[in-house]
PDB file of C-alpha atoms and ligand atoms in Angstrom:
ATOM      1  CA  MET A  65      -0.233  -0.181   0.015  1.00 70.00           C
ATOM      2  CA  ALA A  66       1.094   3.539  -0.923  1.00 93.00           C
ATOM      3  CA  HIS A  67       2.185   5.532   1.102  1.00 97.00           C
ATOM      4  CA  GLU A  68      -0.250   9.012   1.711  1.00 97.00           C
ATOM      5  CA  LEU A  69      -0.949  12.869   2.515  1.00 98.00           C
ATOM      6  CA  PRO A  70      -3.050  12.978   5.421  1.00 98.00           C
ATOM      7  CA  ALA A  71      -5.837  15.608   5.322  1.00 98.00           C
ATOM      8  CA  LEU A  72      -4.870  18.518   7.454  1.00 98.00           C
ATOM      9  CA  PRO A  73      -7.588  18.468  10.131  1.00 97.00           C
ATOM     10  CA  TYR A  74      -8.486  21.727  10.372  1.00 98.00           C
ATOM     11  CA  ASP A  75      -8.998  24.266   6.947  1.00 98.00           C
ATOM     12  CA  TYR A  76      -5.977  26.266   5.644  1.00 98.00           C
ATOM     13  CA  ALA A  77      -6.651  29.814   8.205  1.00 98.00           C
ATOM     14  CA  ALA A  78      -7.340  28.092  11.328  1.00 98.00           C
ATOM     15  CA  LEU A  79      -3.940  28.985  12.557  1.00 98.00           C
ATOM     16  CA  GLU A  80      -4.404  31.622  11.118  1.00 98.00           C
ATOM     17  CA  PRO A  81      -2.995  34.793  12.084  1.00 98.00           C
ATOM     18  CA  VAL A  82       0.038  33.330  13.285  1.00 98.00           C
ATOM     19  CA  ILE A  83       0.544  31.019  10.744  1.00 98.00           C
ATOM     20  CA  ASP A  84      -1.068  32.409   7.096  1.00 98.00           C
ATOM     21  CA  ALA A  85      -4.163  30.383   5.297  1.00 98.00           C
ATOM     22  CA  GLN A  86      -1.670  30.228   2.018  1.00 98.00           C
ATOM     23  CA  THR A  87       2.140  29.510   4.354  1.00 98.00           C
ATOM     24  CA  MET A  88      -0.249  26.421   5.583  1.00 98.00           C
ATOM     25  CA  LYS A  89      -1.624  25.489   1.927  1.00 98.00           C
ATOM     26  CA  LEU A  90       1.743  25.102  -0.104  1.00 98.00           C
ATOM     27  CA  HIS A  91       2.809  24.077   3.239  1.00 98.00           C
ATOM     28  CA  HIS A  92       0.204  20.775   3.753  1.00 98.00           C
ATOM     29  CA  ASP A  93      -0.632  19.510  -0.124  1.00 98.00           C
ATOM     30  CA  MET A  94       3.260  20.902  -2.113  1.00 98.00           C
ATOM     31  CA  HIS A  95       5.652  19.789   0.356  1.00 98.00           C
ATOM     32  CA  HIS A  96       4.208  17.229   2.456  1.00 98.00           C
ATOM     33  CA  GLY A  97       3.154  15.960  -0.606  1.00 98.00           C
ATOM     34  CA  ALA A  98       6.262  16.378  -2.600  1.00 98.00           C
ATOM     35  CA  TYR A  99       7.892  13.943   0.149  1.00 98.00           C
ATOM     36  CA  VAL A 100       4.295  11.960  -0.097  1.00 98.00           C
ATOM     37  CA  LYS A 101       4.999  11.191  -3.796  1.00 98.00           C
ATOM     38  CA  ASN A 102       9.540  11.032  -3.783  1.00 98.00           C
ATOM     39  CA  LEU A 103       8.750   8.260  -1.061  1.00 98.00           C
ATOM     40  CA  ASN A 104       6.339   6.334  -2.938  1.00 98.00           C
ATOM     41  CA  ALA A 105       8.654   6.431  -5.915  1.00 97.00           C
ATOM     42  CA  ALA A 106      11.426   5.472  -4.564  1.00 97.00           C
ATOM     43  CA  LEU A 107      10.114   2.352  -3.010  1.00 97.00           C
ATOM     44  CA  GLU A 108       8.878   1.176  -5.819  1.00 96.00           C
ATOM     45  CA  LYS A 109      12.645  -0.380  -6.807  1.00 95.00           C
ATOM     46  CA  HIS A 110      12.156  -2.222  -3.316  1.00 97.00           C
ATOM     47  CA  PRO A 111       8.334  -3.642  -4.101  1.00 94.00           C
ATOM     48  CA  ASN A 112       9.775  -5.850  -0.127  1.00 94.00           C
ATOM     49  CA  LEU A 113       9.323  -2.028   2.196  1.00 96.00           C
ATOM     50  CA  SER A 114       6.413  -1.036   1.203  1.00 90.00           C
ATOM     51  CA  SER A 115       4.345  -3.220   4.449  1.00 92.00           C
ATOM     52  CA  LYS A 116       6.773  -0.925   6.588  1.00 95.00           C
ATOM     53  CA  SER A 117       5.717   2.158   8.342  1.00 95.00           C
ATOM     54  CA  ALA A 118       7.664   5.496   7.399  1.00 96.00           C
ATOM     55  CA  GLU A 119       8.745   5.236  11.433  1.00 95.00           C
ATOM     56  CA  ASP A 120      10.125   1.675  11.089  1.00 95.00           C
ATOM     57  CA  LEU A 121      11.764   3.058   7.101  1.00 96.00           C
ATOM     58  CA  ILE A 122      13.699   5.581   9.085  1.00 97.00           C
ATOM     59  CA  ARG A 123      13.948   4.348  11.979  1.00 95.00           C
ATOM     60  CA  ASP A 124      17.110   1.722  11.203  1.00 94.00           C
ATOM     61  CA  LEU A 125      18.733   3.555   8.064  1.00 96.00           C
ATOM     62  CA  THR A 126      21.594   1.222   7.356  1.00 96.00           C
ATOM     63  CA  SER A 127      18.655  -1.272   6.711  1.00 95.00           C
ATOM     64  CA  VAL A 128      17.667   0.406   3.910  1.00 97.00           C
ATOM     65  CA  PRO A 129      18.661  -0.546   0.443  1.00 98.00           C
ATOM     66  CA  GLU A 130      22.108   2.564  -0.689  1.00 98.00           C
ATOM     67  CA  ASP A 131      20.644   3.001  -3.725  1.00 98.00           C
ATOM     68  CA  ILE A 132      17.154   4.653  -2.032  1.00 98.00           C
ATOM     69  CA  ARG A 133      19.338   4.973   1.497  1.00 98.00           C
ATOM     70  CA  SER A 134      18.706   9.304   1.062  1.00 98.00           C
ATOM     71  CA  ALA A 135      15.222   9.635  -1.050  1.00 98.00           C
ATOM     72  CA  VAL A 136      13.939   7.456   1.973  1.00 98.00           C
ATOM     73  CA  ARG A 137      16.295   9.197   4.596  1.00 98.00           C
ATOM     74  CA  ASN A 138      15.138  12.395   3.373  1.00 98.00           C
ATOM     75  CA  ASN A 139      11.319  11.802   1.983  1.00 98.00           C
ATOM     76  CA  GLY A 140      10.631   9.361   4.562  1.00 98.00           C
ATOM     77  CA  GLY A 141      12.190  11.918   7.135  1.00 98.00           C
ATOM     78  CA  GLY A 142       9.700  14.460   5.464  1.00 98.00           C
ATOM     79  CA  HIS A 143       6.303  12.028   5.987  1.00 98.00           C
ATOM     80  CA  VAL A 144       6.695  11.653   9.034  1.00 98.00           C
ATOM     81  CA  ASN A 145       7.825  15.006  10.412  1.00 98.00           C
ATOM     82  CA  HIS A 146       4.645  16.352   8.424  1.00 98.00           C
ATOM     83  CA  THR A 147       2.901  14.187   9.992  1.00 98.00           C
ATOM     84  CA  MET A 148       3.353  14.867  13.142  1.00 98.00           C
ATOM     85  CA  PHE A 149       3.136  18.463  13.037  1.00 98.00           C
ATOM     86  CA  TRP A 150       0.389  19.379  11.898  1.00 98.00           C
ATOM     87  CA  LYS A 151      -1.050  16.973  14.718  1.00 98.00           C
ATOM     88  CA  ILE A 152       0.651  19.343  17.520  1.00 98.00           C
ATOM     89  CA  MET A 153      -1.325  22.010  16.371  1.00 98.00           C
ATOM     90  CA  LYS A 154      -4.649  23.254  16.611  1.00 98.00           C
ATOM     91  CA  PRO A 155      -6.859  26.836  16.309  1.00 98.00           C
ATOM     92  CA  LYS A 156      -6.933  28.233  19.747  1.00 96.00           C
ATOM     93  CA  GLY A 157      -3.750  26.014  21.100  1.00 97.00           C
ATOM     94  CA  GLY A 158      -1.044  27.847  23.066  1.00 97.00           C
ATOM     95  CA  GLY A 159      -1.147  29.262  26.816  1.00 97.00           C
ATOM     96  CA  ASP A 160       0.749  27.244  29.737  1.00 97.00           C
ATOM     97  CA  PRO A 161       1.363  23.607  29.037  1.00 97.00           C
ATOM     98  CA  ALA A 162      -0.695  21.042  32.062  1.00 95.00           C
ATOM     99  CA  GLY A 163      -0.409  17.235  32.315  1.00 96.00           C
ATOM    100  CA  PRO A 164       2.485  15.129  32.233  1.00 97.00           C
ATOM    101  CA  VAL A 165       4.549  17.348  29.740  1.00 98.00           C
ATOM    102  CA  ALA A 166       3.757  20.324  32.283  1.00 98.00           C
ATOM    103  CA  ASP A 167       5.638  18.396  34.593  1.00 98.00           C
ATOM    104  CA  VAL A 168       8.697  16.807  32.140  1.00 98.00           C
ATOM    105  CA  ILE A 169       9.713  20.522  30.973  1.00 98.00           C
ATOM    106  CA  LYS A 170       9.293  21.727  35.515  1.00 98.00           C
ATOM    107  CA  LYS A 171      11.478  18.684  36.175  1.00 98.00           C
ATOM    108  CA  SER A 172      14.412  19.540  33.116  1.00 98.00           C
ATOM    109  CA  PHE A 173      14.255  23.414  32.721  1.00 98.00           C
ATOM    110  CA  GLY A 174      13.505  24.728  35.703  1.00 98.00           C
ATOM    111  CA  ASN A 175       9.666  25.906  34.190  1.00 97.00           C
ATOM    112  CA  PHE A 176       8.458  26.651  30.341  1.00 98.00           C
ATOM    113  CA  ASN A 177       8.943  30.438  30.429  1.00 98.00           C
ATOM    114  CA  ASP A 178      12.686  28.789  30.453  1.00 98.00           C
ATOM    115  CA  PHE A 179      11.875  25.852  28.429  1.00 98.00           C
ATOM    116  CA  LYS A 180      10.378  28.137  25.603  1.00 98.00           C
ATOM    117  CA  THR A 181      13.765  30.147  24.713  1.00 98.00           C
ATOM    118  CA  LYS A 182      16.058  27.417  24.899  1.00 98.00           C
ATOM    119  CA  PHE A 183      14.124  25.578  21.917  1.00 98.00           C
ATOM    120  CA  ASN A 184      13.460  28.629  20.593  1.00 98.00           C
ATOM    121  CA  ASP A 185      17.167  29.712  20.476  1.00 98.00           C
ATOM    122  CA  ALA A 186      18.374  25.870  19.202  1.00 98.00           C
ATOM    123  CA  GLY A 187      15.837  26.617  16.448  1.00 98.00           C
ATOM    124  CA  THR A 188      17.302  29.657  15.951  1.00 98.00           C
ATOM    125  CA  LYS A 189      20.536  28.336  16.062  1.00 98.00           C
ATOM    126  CA  GLN A 190      19.732  25.775  13.122  1.00 97.00           C
ATOM    127  CA  PHE A 191      21.787  26.891  10.168  1.00 96.00           C
ATOM    128  CA  GLY A 192      18.755  25.958   7.438  1.00 97.00           C
ATOM    129  CA  SER A 193      16.709  24.078   7.066  1.00 98.00           C
ATOM    130  CA  GLY A 194      15.628  21.944   9.701  1.00 98.00           C
ATOM    131  CA  TRP A 195      14.297  20.882  12.653  1.00 98.00           C
ATOM    132  CA  VAL A 196      13.880  21.639  16.184  1.00 98.00           C
ATOM    133  CA  TRP A 197      12.197  19.152  18.824  1.00 98.00           C
ATOM    134  CA  LEU A 198      11.668  18.511  22.424  1.00 98.00           C
ATOM    135  CA  ALA A 199      13.070  14.531  22.333  1.00 97.00           C
ATOM    136  CA  GLY A 200      13.145  10.882  24.563  1.00 96.00           C
ATOM    137  CA  LYS A 201      15.779   9.809  25.249  1.00 94.00           C
ATOM    138  CA  PRO A 202      15.510   5.272  26.134  1.00 90.00           C
ATOM    139  CA  GLY A 203      16.265   6.165  29.598  1.00 89.00           C
ATOM    140  CA  GLY A 204      13.130   8.611  30.074  1.00 92.00           C
ATOM    141  CA  GLU A 205      14.906  11.871  30.033  1.00 95.00           C
ATOM    142  CA  VAL A 206      14.144  14.450  27.097  1.00 97.00           C
ATOM    143  CA  GLN A 207      16.085  17.089  25.938  1.00 98.00           C
ATOM    144  CA  ILE A 208      16.103  19.470  23.436  1.00 98.00           C
ATOM    145  CA  ILE A 209      17.809  19.243  19.893  1.00 98.00           C
ATOM    146  CA  SER A 210      17.973  20.132  15.800  1.00 98.00           C
ATOM    147  CA  THR A 211      18.432  18.182  13.161  1.00 98.00           C
ATOM    148  CA  PRO A 212      19.195  18.833   9.599  1.00 98.00           C
ATOM    149  CA  ASN A 213      16.620  19.145   6.418  1.00 98.00           C
ATOM    150  CA  GLN A 214      14.334  16.470   7.204  1.00 98.00           C
ATOM    151  CA  ASP A 215      16.229  14.437   9.899  1.00 98.00           C
ATOM    152  CA  ASN A 216      14.264  12.770  13.093  1.00 98.00           C
ATOM    153  CA  PRO A 217      14.876  12.017  16.174  1.00 97.00           C
ATOM    154  CA  ILE A 218      13.843   8.481  15.871  1.00 96.00           C
ATOM    155  CA  SER A 219      17.012   7.907  13.393  1.00 95.00           C
ATOM    156  CA  GLN A 220      18.939   8.424  16.533  1.00 94.00           C
ATOM    157  CA  GLY A 221      17.268   6.548  19.046  1.00 94.00           C
ATOM    158  CA  LEU A 222      15.697   8.915  20.402  1.00 95.00           C
ATOM    159  CA  PHE A 223      11.592   9.920  20.895  1.00 96.00           C
ATOM    160  CA  PRO A 224       9.885  12.677  18.767  1.00 97.00           C
ATOM    161  CA  ILE A 225       7.473  13.688  21.502  1.00 97.00           C
ATOM    162  CA  PHE A 226       7.131  16.976  18.989  1.00 98.00           C
ATOM    163  CA  GLY A 227       9.482  19.531  16.952  1.00 98.00           C
ATOM    164  CA  ASN A 228       8.853  22.782  15.517  1.00 98.00           C
ATOM    165  CA  ASP A 229      10.042  23.310  11.545  1.00 98.00           C
ATOM    166  CA  VAL A 230      12.308  25.836  10.667  1.00 98.00           C
ATOM    167  CA  TRP A 231      12.408  25.442   7.026  1.00 98.00           C
ATOM    168  CA  GLU A 232      12.213  29.192   5.323  1.00 98.00           C
ATOM    169  CA  HIS A 233       8.646  26.947   3.939  1.00 98.00           C
ATOM    170  CA  ALA A 234       7.177  27.318   6.694  1.00 98.00           C
ATOM    171  CA  TYR A 235       7.131  30.878   7.968  1.00 98.00           C
ATOM    172  CA  TYR A 236       8.889  32.618   5.204  1.00 98.00           C
ATOM    173  CA  LEU A 237       6.046  33.943   3.907  1.00 98.00           C
ATOM    174  CA  LYS A 238       4.565  35.936   6.664  1.00 98.00           C
ATOM    175  CA  TYR A 239       7.413  36.573   8.774  1.00 98.00           C
ATOM    176  CA  ASN A 240      10.262  36.353   5.510  1.00 98.00           C
ATOM    177  CA  ASN A 241      13.730  36.275   7.096  1.00 97.00           C
ATOM    178  CA  ARG A 242      12.937  36.706  11.227  1.00 98.00           C
ATOM    179  CA  ARG A 243      12.747  32.836  12.476  1.00 98.00           C
ATOM    180  CA  PRO A 244      12.862  34.306  15.898  1.00 98.00           C
ATOM    181  CA  GLU A 245       9.598  35.919  15.786  1.00 98.00           C
ATOM    182  CA  TYR A 246       7.851  32.921  14.160  1.00 98.00           C
ATOM    183  CA  LEU A 247       9.328  31.205  16.564  1.00 98.00           C
ATOM    184  CA  ALA A 248       8.447  33.049  19.766  1.00 98.00           C
ATOM    185  CA  ALA A 249       4.273  33.726  17.573  1.00 98.00           C
ATOM    186  CA  TRP A 250       4.194  29.477  17.597  1.00 98.00           C
ATOM    187  CA  TRP A 251       4.008  28.862  20.971  1.00 98.00           C
ATOM    188  CA  ASN A 252      -0.323  29.989  19.523  1.00 98.00           C
ATOM    189  CA  VAL A 253      -1.091  27.310  17.908  1.00 98.00           C
ATOM    190  CA  VAL A 254       0.826  24.863  20.133  1.00 98.00           C
ATOM    191  CA  ASN A 255      -2.057  21.483  20.825  1.00 98.00           C
ATOM    192  CA  TRP A 256      -0.918  20.137  23.735  1.00 98.00           C
ATOM    193  CA  GLU A 257      -3.424  17.562  24.291  1.00 97.00           C
ATOM    194  CA  GLU A 258      -1.527  15.962  21.079  1.00 98.00           C
ATOM    195  CA  ILE A 259       1.471  16.727  22.443  1.00 98.00           C
ATOM    196  CA  ASN A 260       0.995  15.279  26.286  1.00 97.00           C
ATOM    197  CA  HIS A 261      -0.875  12.095  23.810  1.00 96.00           C
ATOM    198  CA  ARG A 262       2.486  11.932  22.197  1.00 96.00           C
ATOM    199  CA  TYR A 263       4.750  12.159  25.926  1.00 96.00           C
ATOM    200  CA  GLU A 264       2.432   9.635  27.596  1.00 95.00           C
ATOM    201  CA  THR A 265       2.915   7.020  24.639  1.00 93.00           C
ATOM    202  CA  PHE A 266       6.810   7.841  24.764  1.00 94.00           C
ATOM    203  CA  LYS A 267       6.665   7.425  28.492  1.00 93.00           C
ATOM    204  CA  SER A 268       4.691   4.082  28.202  1.00 90.00           C
ATOM    205  CA  GLY A 269       7.646   2.320  26.147  1.00 81.00           C
ATOM    206  CA  LYS A 270       6.401   2.760  22.990  1.00 62.00           C
ATOM    207  CA  LEU A 271       8.197   3.350  19.815  1.00 56.00           C
ATOM    208  CA  GLU A 272       6.171   6.269  18.272  1.00 53.00           C
ATOM    209  CA  PRO A 273       2.615   6.933  17.138  1.00 50.00           C
ATOM    210  CA  ALA A 274       1.298   4.883  14.835  1.00 46.00           C
ATOM    211  CA  LEU A 275       0.700   7.341  11.919  1.00 38.00           C
ATOM    212  CA  ALA A 276      -2.938   7.645  11.208  1.00 32.00           C
ATOM    213  CA  ALA A 277      -2.396   8.067   7.752  1.00 31.00           C
ATOM    214  CA  ARG A 278      -1.149   4.060   7.834  1.00 30.00           C
TER     215      ARG A 278
HETATM  216 MN1   MN B1719       7.996  21.928   6.130  1.00 64.50          MN
END
């Protein structure tokens, strides 16, 4: 079964004014759409991989045949990353986190404001395209990391609790080159319920929430 582009769980304009409708349409339909299309095209050369989830593919890239490894890394990563991204945002989101993820943020970073500052700083400093993450370590601790391109923490044995996209395609139409402004505003559309769900999944020892599209 081919990988599929999941529908946005809200309208293109639903995250206005933080993220404009045109950015959402281009980002979802064209950018995420291209990752899915290119992932499927790469896998056509190796039909034995067709039953694997995109997450399983990027979890162990060394097991992916060399002729499609870069394509799977970039496009499989792009598919996994964006499938998460749409779900961890929502209209009228934001505010202070509650629940277990609020507790682990307080325990690990002191308070939510200090956490946000460190997260935004890591996102600002990621040179070129990439992502900034709160990632879970095998021992249960959490850390802020950034990754280049469409790399996902899964490929380093870490759990992607949530991440923000710092590719220019995520913010350039509205924020131009002002990435820190986008990073600061983004917290107003964060979906803490979904992030708590992902954190609980991490704490329960499961590898990763299944892709909704599969
Ligand atoms: Mn993106």
